[in-house]
Amino acid sequence: MYRERRERLLTEMGPGAAVLPAAPVAIRNNDVEHEYRQDSDLFYLTGFEEPESVLVLTNRHKEHRAVLFCRTRDPSREVWDGPRLGVDRAVEALGVDAAFPIEELPDKLPDYLADVDRLHYRLGRDRAFDATMLDALNAVRGRARTGVRPPTEIVDPVKTLHEMRLRKRPEEIEGMRRAAAVTREAHVRAMRVAKPGCYEYEVEAEILRTFRAHGSPRPAYGTIVGSGPNATVLHHRRNDRRMEDGDLVLIDAGCELGYLASDITRTFPVGGRFTSEQRALYDVVLAAQRAAIDSVRPGVSLDAVHEVAVRLLSEGLVDLGLVSGSVDEVVSETKYKPFYMHRTSHWLGMDVHDVGAYHLSAEPRPLEAGFVLTVEPGLYVAVDADVDPKWRGIGIRIEDDVVVTADGHENLTSDTPKDPDEIERLLADR
Ligand code: GLY
Ligand code: MN
Ligand code: MN
């Protein structure tokens, strides 16, 4: 699979070379490192998880189309950190054409950039590696008088590699389905434990426990458990509030499994029953979410999906008296914005906010089969919002992961409860 992806990229690139470095190791504090996760681009093309490695792909070299630079074996380090693949085994294990010690990169990289017109490299992501890259470029430029042509263009992989990543193959959809199933279970378990008197972090712990228990190495992003007014804070991460009867709790959590993300949000009443105001707003968000999901099909743009959600949310805000004016006015003058300030969708894949262009030559791009997106409308009434006090402090978001199919869409997370009556029944059974 990785070799096939490299071949596709090489074909896509045409005459040129791509350089893909591993994610840098990040220090957490003093001598403790953050948990390491490989760069998604490099993993996509190799399945290789070690830091201090670089993949070079080139159409310019006769034998070496895929070259890996990686760490050499080192028994004294491996005692501490576990086994390394090493240079000798890399060719066979990863199917690359050649492998060299990472220390040889500065010497060898210029050779692979000679007579390459177009260099595919994500400039600006890793400044330390940018410097290595510039040194290599200057080294090739230094050879110009000997007849060597240095690269004249540096292009972002968004045009090639990220287009490939945006179009998911069936095996990737299958992987995302597995991640979604684990995340579904975590949300259902969260509904069982999130009772009045329980702290948000206890719910977070149950979610992370469920992820790990199914072999997920990590969440795909920081878990949000926002109860009561915390549900109106979009990036609430402290998760340290004691939940009360009468609160809603908004849980935005998704596991990563096999380097694929899931991203689900559910909102439910901690005490088991929605108040009438909570239920009224919930029904608006749910109707907007269902309509937005229904609109997903090839040819439609994310902007159009967003507009479906915005219209229904605006209708609800007008009906319930939170915003005054006609629905058209609320939409065109963006009067819904104090209550709905984010977009409805993002691409989902190896990264929770996955790669791939959202616009093509300034136009919103039409969806294609194989794209995966979230649909996540919400309504957030701040504690000091200028509305009838009965609405204040209510925050609701409902988020599913949707695959575009040839004739419409498939909701990968549809079996995570979101019907309010079903949720109340489930909570009554705790
Ligand atoms: N959890 C991140 C997002 O929903 O975009
Ligand atoms: Mn989310
Ligand atoms: Mn999301």
XYZ file of C-alpha atoms and ligand atoms in Angstrom:
437
model
C 0.000 0.000 0.000
C 2.789 2.455 0.907
C 4.786 1.583 -2.180
C 1.711 2.036 -4.328
C 1.141 5.466 -2.763
C 4.739 6.466 -3.470
C 4.390 5.353 -7.078
C 1.178 7.333 -7.466
C 2.843 10.422 -6.024
C 5.882 10.022 -8.288
C 3.581 9.808 -11.296
C 1.544 12.781 -10.098
C 4.677 14.866 -9.502
C 6.192 14.394 -12.923
C 9.843 15.330 -13.263
C 10.788 16.481 -9.799
C 11.663 15.391 -6.304
C 9.857 15.401 -2.982
C 11.483 15.641 0.430
C 9.420 14.542 3.427
C 10.948 14.859 6.899
C 9.750 13.071 10.032
C 7.960 15.104 12.676
C 10.496 16.699 15.026
C 10.719 15.452 18.602
C 9.221 18.089 20.941
C 10.442 18.676 24.488
C 7.659 18.808 27.051
C 9.658 20.032 30.032
C 13.288 19.631 31.091
C 14.372 16.271 29.629
C 10.895 14.825 29.065
C 9.639 14.583 25.506
C 6.087 14.880 24.271
C 4.678 11.593 23.101
C 5.973 11.096 19.573
C 3.666 10.904 16.591
C 4.972 10.576 13.071
C 4.245 13.256 10.504
C 1.103 12.263 8.593
C 2.652 12.780 5.133
C 5.676 10.625 5.914
C 3.546 7.922 7.527
C 1.157 7.943 4.560
C 4.061 7.136 2.242
C 6.057 4.712 4.401
C 4.203 3.473 7.491
C 7.452 4.332 9.293
C 7.077 5.691 12.818
C 10.629 6.590 13.868
C 11.757 10.175 14.384
C 14.931 11.519 12.708
C 14.104 10.187 9.294
C 13.576 11.725 5.861
C 12.026 10.273 2.725
C 13.240 11.463 -0.662
C 11.226 10.591 -3.765
C 12.629 11.449 -7.159
C 12.012 10.842 -10.810
C 15.513 12.104 -11.645
C 17.664 9.291 -10.307
C 18.092 6.142 -12.351
C 17.789 3.584 -9.557
C 16.784 5.464 -6.464
C 13.161 6.559 -6.767
C 12.497 6.194 -3.029
C 15.282 6.801 -0.523
C 15.046 6.759 3.251
C 17.444 8.441 5.637
C 17.007 7.018 9.132
C 18.729 6.338 12.437
C 21.368 3.634 12.537
C 21.142 0.745 14.998
C 22.601 1.647 18.394
C 22.423 -1.087 21.062
C 23.218 1.347 23.872
C 20.257 3.582 22.892
C 17.961 0.701 21.979
C 18.253 -0.598 25.556
C 16.469 2.606 26.613
C 14.165 3.427 23.723
C 13.441 0.082 22.102
C 14.505 -1.350 18.757
C 15.251 0.774 15.699
C 14.710 -0.468 12.189
C 18.178 0.618 11.105
C 19.560 1.313 7.668
C 20.255 -2.298 6.688
C 16.720 -3.507 7.280
C 14.932 -0.426 5.919
C 15.195 -1.384 2.251
C 13.557 -4.742 2.744
C 11.048 -3.711 5.425
C 9.817 -0.546 3.729
C 10.439 -1.421 0.093
C 12.519 1.688 -0.572
C 15.339 1.559 -3.123
C 18.083 2.739 -0.779
C 18.578 3.733 2.839
C 21.307 5.808 4.480
C 22.147 6.983 8.001
C 20.396 10.246 8.814
C 23.825 11.795 9.523
C 24.608 11.509 5.794
C 21.635 13.619 4.756
C 23.523 16.962 4.425
C 26.091 15.327 2.115
C 23.725 13.239 0.035
C 20.620 15.429 -0.262
C 22.215 17.844 -2.791
C 22.907 14.871 -5.105
C 19.206 14.039 -5.119
C 18.293 17.635 -5.915
C 20.641 17.936 -8.884
C 18.807 18.557 -12.178
C 15.474 18.602 -10.358
C 13.429 21.569 -11.588
C 10.581 21.288 -9.187
C 11.064 20.475 -5.529
C 8.005 19.346 -3.565
C 8.530 20.442 0.003
C 6.362 21.946 2.737
C 8.311 25.087 3.518
C 7.599 26.743 6.871
C 6.398 23.769 8.875
C 9.684 22.894 10.576
C 12.189 25.756 10.654
C 15.111 23.572 11.683
C 14.530 21.303 8.709
C 13.915 24.308 6.430
C 17.515 25.307 7.220
C 18.764 21.831 6.213
C 16.770 22.146 2.999
C 18.165 25.603 2.191
C 21.711 24.375 2.815
C 21.111 21.535 0.368
C 19.661 23.921 -2.214
C 22.634 26.240 -1.862
C 24.980 23.289 -2.254
C 23.314 22.375 -5.581
C 23.374 26.001 -6.697
C 27.097 25.994 -5.934
C 27.523 23.308 -8.564
C 25.782 25.302 -11.309
C 29.022 26.076 -13.145
C 29.671 22.361 -13.524
C 26.445 22.090 -15.514
C 24.162 20.933 -12.678
C 20.692 22.516 -12.697
C 19.381 23.462 -9.235
C 15.626 23.429 -8.505
C 13.904 26.595 -9.675
C 10.521 25.924 -8.094
C 9.547 24.856 -4.585
C 5.946 23.707 -4.514
C 3.715 22.820 -1.598
C 2.582 19.172 -1.404
C -0.987 20.443 -1.141
C -1.133 20.211 -4.936
C -0.138 16.564 -5.172
C 0.229 14.556 -1.972
C -2.576 16.329 -0.158
C -4.929 15.816 -3.074
C -4.154 12.099 -2.764
C -4.807 12.155 0.981
C -8.080 14.026 0.465
C -9.413 11.246 -1.784
C -9.819 8.298 0.567
C -9.557 4.787 -0.819
C -11.902 2.027 0.388
C -9.304 0.674 2.837
C -8.947 4.132 4.381
C -12.725 4.496 4.714
C -12.700 1.075 6.409
C -10.045 2.335 8.832
C -12.077 5.459 9.547
C -15.121 3.269 10.171
C -13.126 1.358 12.814
C -12.006 4.580 14.492
C -15.601 5.845 14.430
C -16.872 2.649 16.080
C -14.443 3.033 18.998
C -15.395 6.682 19.377
C -19.075 5.777 19.323
C -18.540 3.387 22.211
C -16.662 6.084 24.151
C -19.556 8.536 23.722
C -22.133 5.976 24.832
C -20.014 5.160 27.898
C -19.671 8.891 28.602
C -23.469 9.151 28.606
C -23.540 6.426 31.259
C -21.022 8.049 33.618
C -21.836 11.763 33.222
C -24.246 12.179 36.141
C -24.864 15.138 38.474
C -21.987 15.451 40.950
C -19.482 13.888 38.563
C -16.541 16.005 37.341
C -15.903 16.667 33.679
C -12.478 15.007 33.978
C -14.072 11.780 35.154
C -16.008 11.681 31.900
C -12.831 12.509 29.969
C -11.067 9.639 31.766
C -13.797 7.184 30.735
C -13.504 8.338 27.120
C -9.710 7.997 27.032
C -9.926 4.631 28.796
C -12.297 3.382 26.114
C -10.000 4.616 23.331
C -6.963 2.872 24.840
C -8.913 -0.285 25.626
C -9.529 -0.641 21.893
C -5.900 -0.114 20.935
C -6.156 3.533 19.983
C -2.760 5.051 20.798
C -4.106 8.552 21.375
C -7.063 10.839 20.877
C -7.144 12.610 17.518
C -7.321 15.975 19.360
C -7.817 17.300 22.873
C -10.996 15.937 24.440
C -13.617 18.566 25.275
C -16.075 17.877 28.097
C -17.947 21.155 28.607
C -20.832 21.186 31.037
C -23.229 24.016 31.810
C -21.738 27.341 30.650
C -18.494 25.574 29.632
C -20.436 24.180 26.668
C -20.463 27.707 25.225
C -16.639 27.907 25.283
C -15.564 26.392 21.970
C -12.111 25.201 23.049
C -12.863 24.400 26.700
C -10.085 22.012 27.714
C -9.711 22.234 31.480
C -12.541 19.747 31.994
C -12.529 20.444 35.734
C -16.096 21.495 36.530
C -18.459 19.536 38.734
C -21.564 18.832 36.707
C -24.973 19.728 38.093
C -28.473 18.510 37.531
C -29.997 20.774 34.894
C -26.726 21.149 32.929
C -26.180 20.085 29.401
C -22.775 18.579 28.729
C -21.105 18.946 25.331
C -18.563 16.236 24.578
C -16.293 16.585 21.550
C -14.007 13.555 21.470
C -12.517 11.270 18.849
C -9.873 8.586 18.835
C -7.046 8.106 16.398
C -6.691 4.549 15.182
C -4.180 3.395 12.578
C -3.256 7.051 11.975
C -6.868 7.865 11.100
C -9.015 10.294 13.060
C -12.622 10.329 14.154
C -14.368 13.439 15.439
C -17.755 13.208 17.173
C -19.670 15.723 19.296
C -22.743 14.919 21.324
C -24.646 17.100 23.798
C -26.992 15.697 26.447
C -28.572 16.569 29.812
C -26.474 15.471 32.790
C -29.606 14.852 34.884
C -31.273 12.806 32.159
C -33.976 15.254 30.974
C -33.706 18.277 28.691
C -35.308 21.482 30.018
C -37.766 22.992 27.554
C -35.255 25.701 26.522
C -32.468 23.159 26.082
C -34.765 20.919 24.081
C -35.943 23.771 21.868
C -32.379 24.751 20.960
C -31.323 21.107 20.629
C -34.127 20.454 18.144
C -32.953 23.417 16.057
C -29.337 22.201 15.973
C -30.384 18.630 15.210
C -32.650 19.693 12.357
C -29.835 21.846 10.938
C -27.359 19.001 11.271
C -29.663 16.452 9.622
C -30.455 18.783 6.732
C -26.789 19.653 6.253
C -25.829 15.950 6.191
C -28.666 15.250 3.742
C -27.242 17.868 1.391
C -23.873 16.090 1.123
C -23.308 14.574 -2.317
C -20.812 14.887 -5.167
C -20.847 18.313 -6.786
C -22.054 20.190 -3.700
C -19.504 22.415 -1.903
C -18.754 22.726 1.808
C -19.977 26.305 1.557
C -23.333 25.011 0.355
C -23.484 22.505 3.227
C -22.673 25.371 5.619
C -25.431 27.515 4.091
C -27.999 24.770 4.691
C -27.011 24.672 8.369
C -26.912 28.467 8.712
C -30.400 28.867 7.245
C -31.984 26.337 9.607
C -30.122 27.677 12.637
C -31.221 31.201 11.716
C -34.847 30.091 11.321
C -34.674 28.536 14.780
C -33.109 31.626 16.343
C -35.856 33.818 14.860
C -38.659 31.410 15.834
C -37.443 31.216 19.419
C -36.998 34.992 19.656
C -33.238 35.037 20.192
C -32.670 37.144 17.089
C -35.035 39.645 15.543
C -35.628 40.310 11.857
C -36.520 38.153 8.876
C -34.637 34.902 8.329
C -33.178 36.287 5.079
C -31.875 39.289 6.970
C -30.431 37.159 9.758
C -28.589 35.079 7.162
C -27.418 37.898 4.890
C -26.393 40.206 7.745
C -24.871 37.251 9.653
C -26.938 38.107 12.735
C -26.681 34.428 13.713
C -22.936 34.858 14.332
C -23.084 35.646 18.077
C -24.640 32.166 18.456
C -22.911 30.273 15.632
C -19.388 31.512 15.052
C -17.642 28.562 13.417
C -17.871 26.749 10.095
C -19.967 23.609 9.683
C -17.363 21.274 8.184
C -13.721 20.409 7.773
C -11.940 17.582 5.997
C -11.241 14.553 8.163
C -8.572 11.902 7.619
C -5.151 11.244 9.098
C -5.363 14.699 10.681
C -8.529 15.805 12.435
C -8.430 18.972 10.372
C -7.205 17.091 7.361
C -5.187 18.334 4.435
C -6.587 19.176 1.014
C -7.562 22.467 -0.571
C -10.989 23.852 0.344
C -11.118 26.090 -2.687
C -9.995 25.598 -6.270
C -8.992 28.812 -8.028
C -10.970 30.864 -5.498
C -14.168 28.850 -6.005
C -15.480 26.502 -3.270
C -14.544 23.068 -4.567
C -17.233 20.537 -5.405
C -17.302 17.428 -3.210
C -16.171 14.165 -4.777
C -16.744 10.548 -3.803
C -14.089 9.564 -1.277
C -13.885 12.921 0.492
C -14.588 12.688 4.241
C -15.910 15.689 6.137
C -17.485 16.541 9.458
C -20.911 18.143 9.779
C -21.010 19.979 13.085
C -23.430 22.849 13.514
C -24.015 24.269 16.985
C -25.634 27.070 18.947
C -23.863 28.752 21.837
C -25.637 31.290 24.045
C -23.011 33.078 26.133
C -23.742 33.609 29.835
C -23.931 37.366 29.200
C -25.768 37.213 25.854
C -28.296 39.974 25.228
C -31.304 37.612 25.215
C -33.976 36.424 27.620
C -31.936 35.049 30.581
C -33.625 31.653 30.249
C -31.460 30.930 27.179
C -28.130 31.973 28.666
C -25.344 29.466 29.204
C -26.756 26.832 26.837
C -24.230 25.383 24.371
C -25.040 22.630 21.886
C -23.083 21.019 19.051
C -23.808 17.810 17.185
C -21.028 16.435 14.986
C -20.840 13.431 12.672
C -18.241 12.127 10.204
C -19.564 11.802 6.676
C -18.108 10.130 3.569
C -19.123 11.375 0.145
C -20.229 8.410 -1.982
C -20.925 8.169 -5.714
C -24.623 8.887 -5.229
C -24.744 10.765 -1.930
C -23.116 10.133 1.392
C -22.638 7.698 4.219
C -22.631 8.850 7.842
C -19.846 6.874 9.575
C -21.042 7.903 13.033
C -24.825 7.711 12.611
C -25.179 5.055 15.314
C -23.932 7.407 18.040
C -27.209 8.432 19.739
C -28.416 11.941 18.896
C -32.192 11.690 18.798
C -33.236 13.528 21.999
C -35.890 10.980 22.991
C -33.453 8.118 22.434
C -30.850 9.968 24.533
C -33.346 10.480 27.382
C -34.270 6.789 27.289
C -30.612 5.807 27.371
C -29.947 8.154 30.292
C -32.996 6.876 32.183
C -31.465 3.385 32.079
C -28.276 4.371 33.936
N -12.686 18.582 17.564
C -12.228 19.492 16.616
C -13.284 19.873 15.693
O -14.422 19.512 15.865
O -13.031 20.499 14.697
Mn -15.018 17.829 17.017
Mn -14.699 18.683 13.909
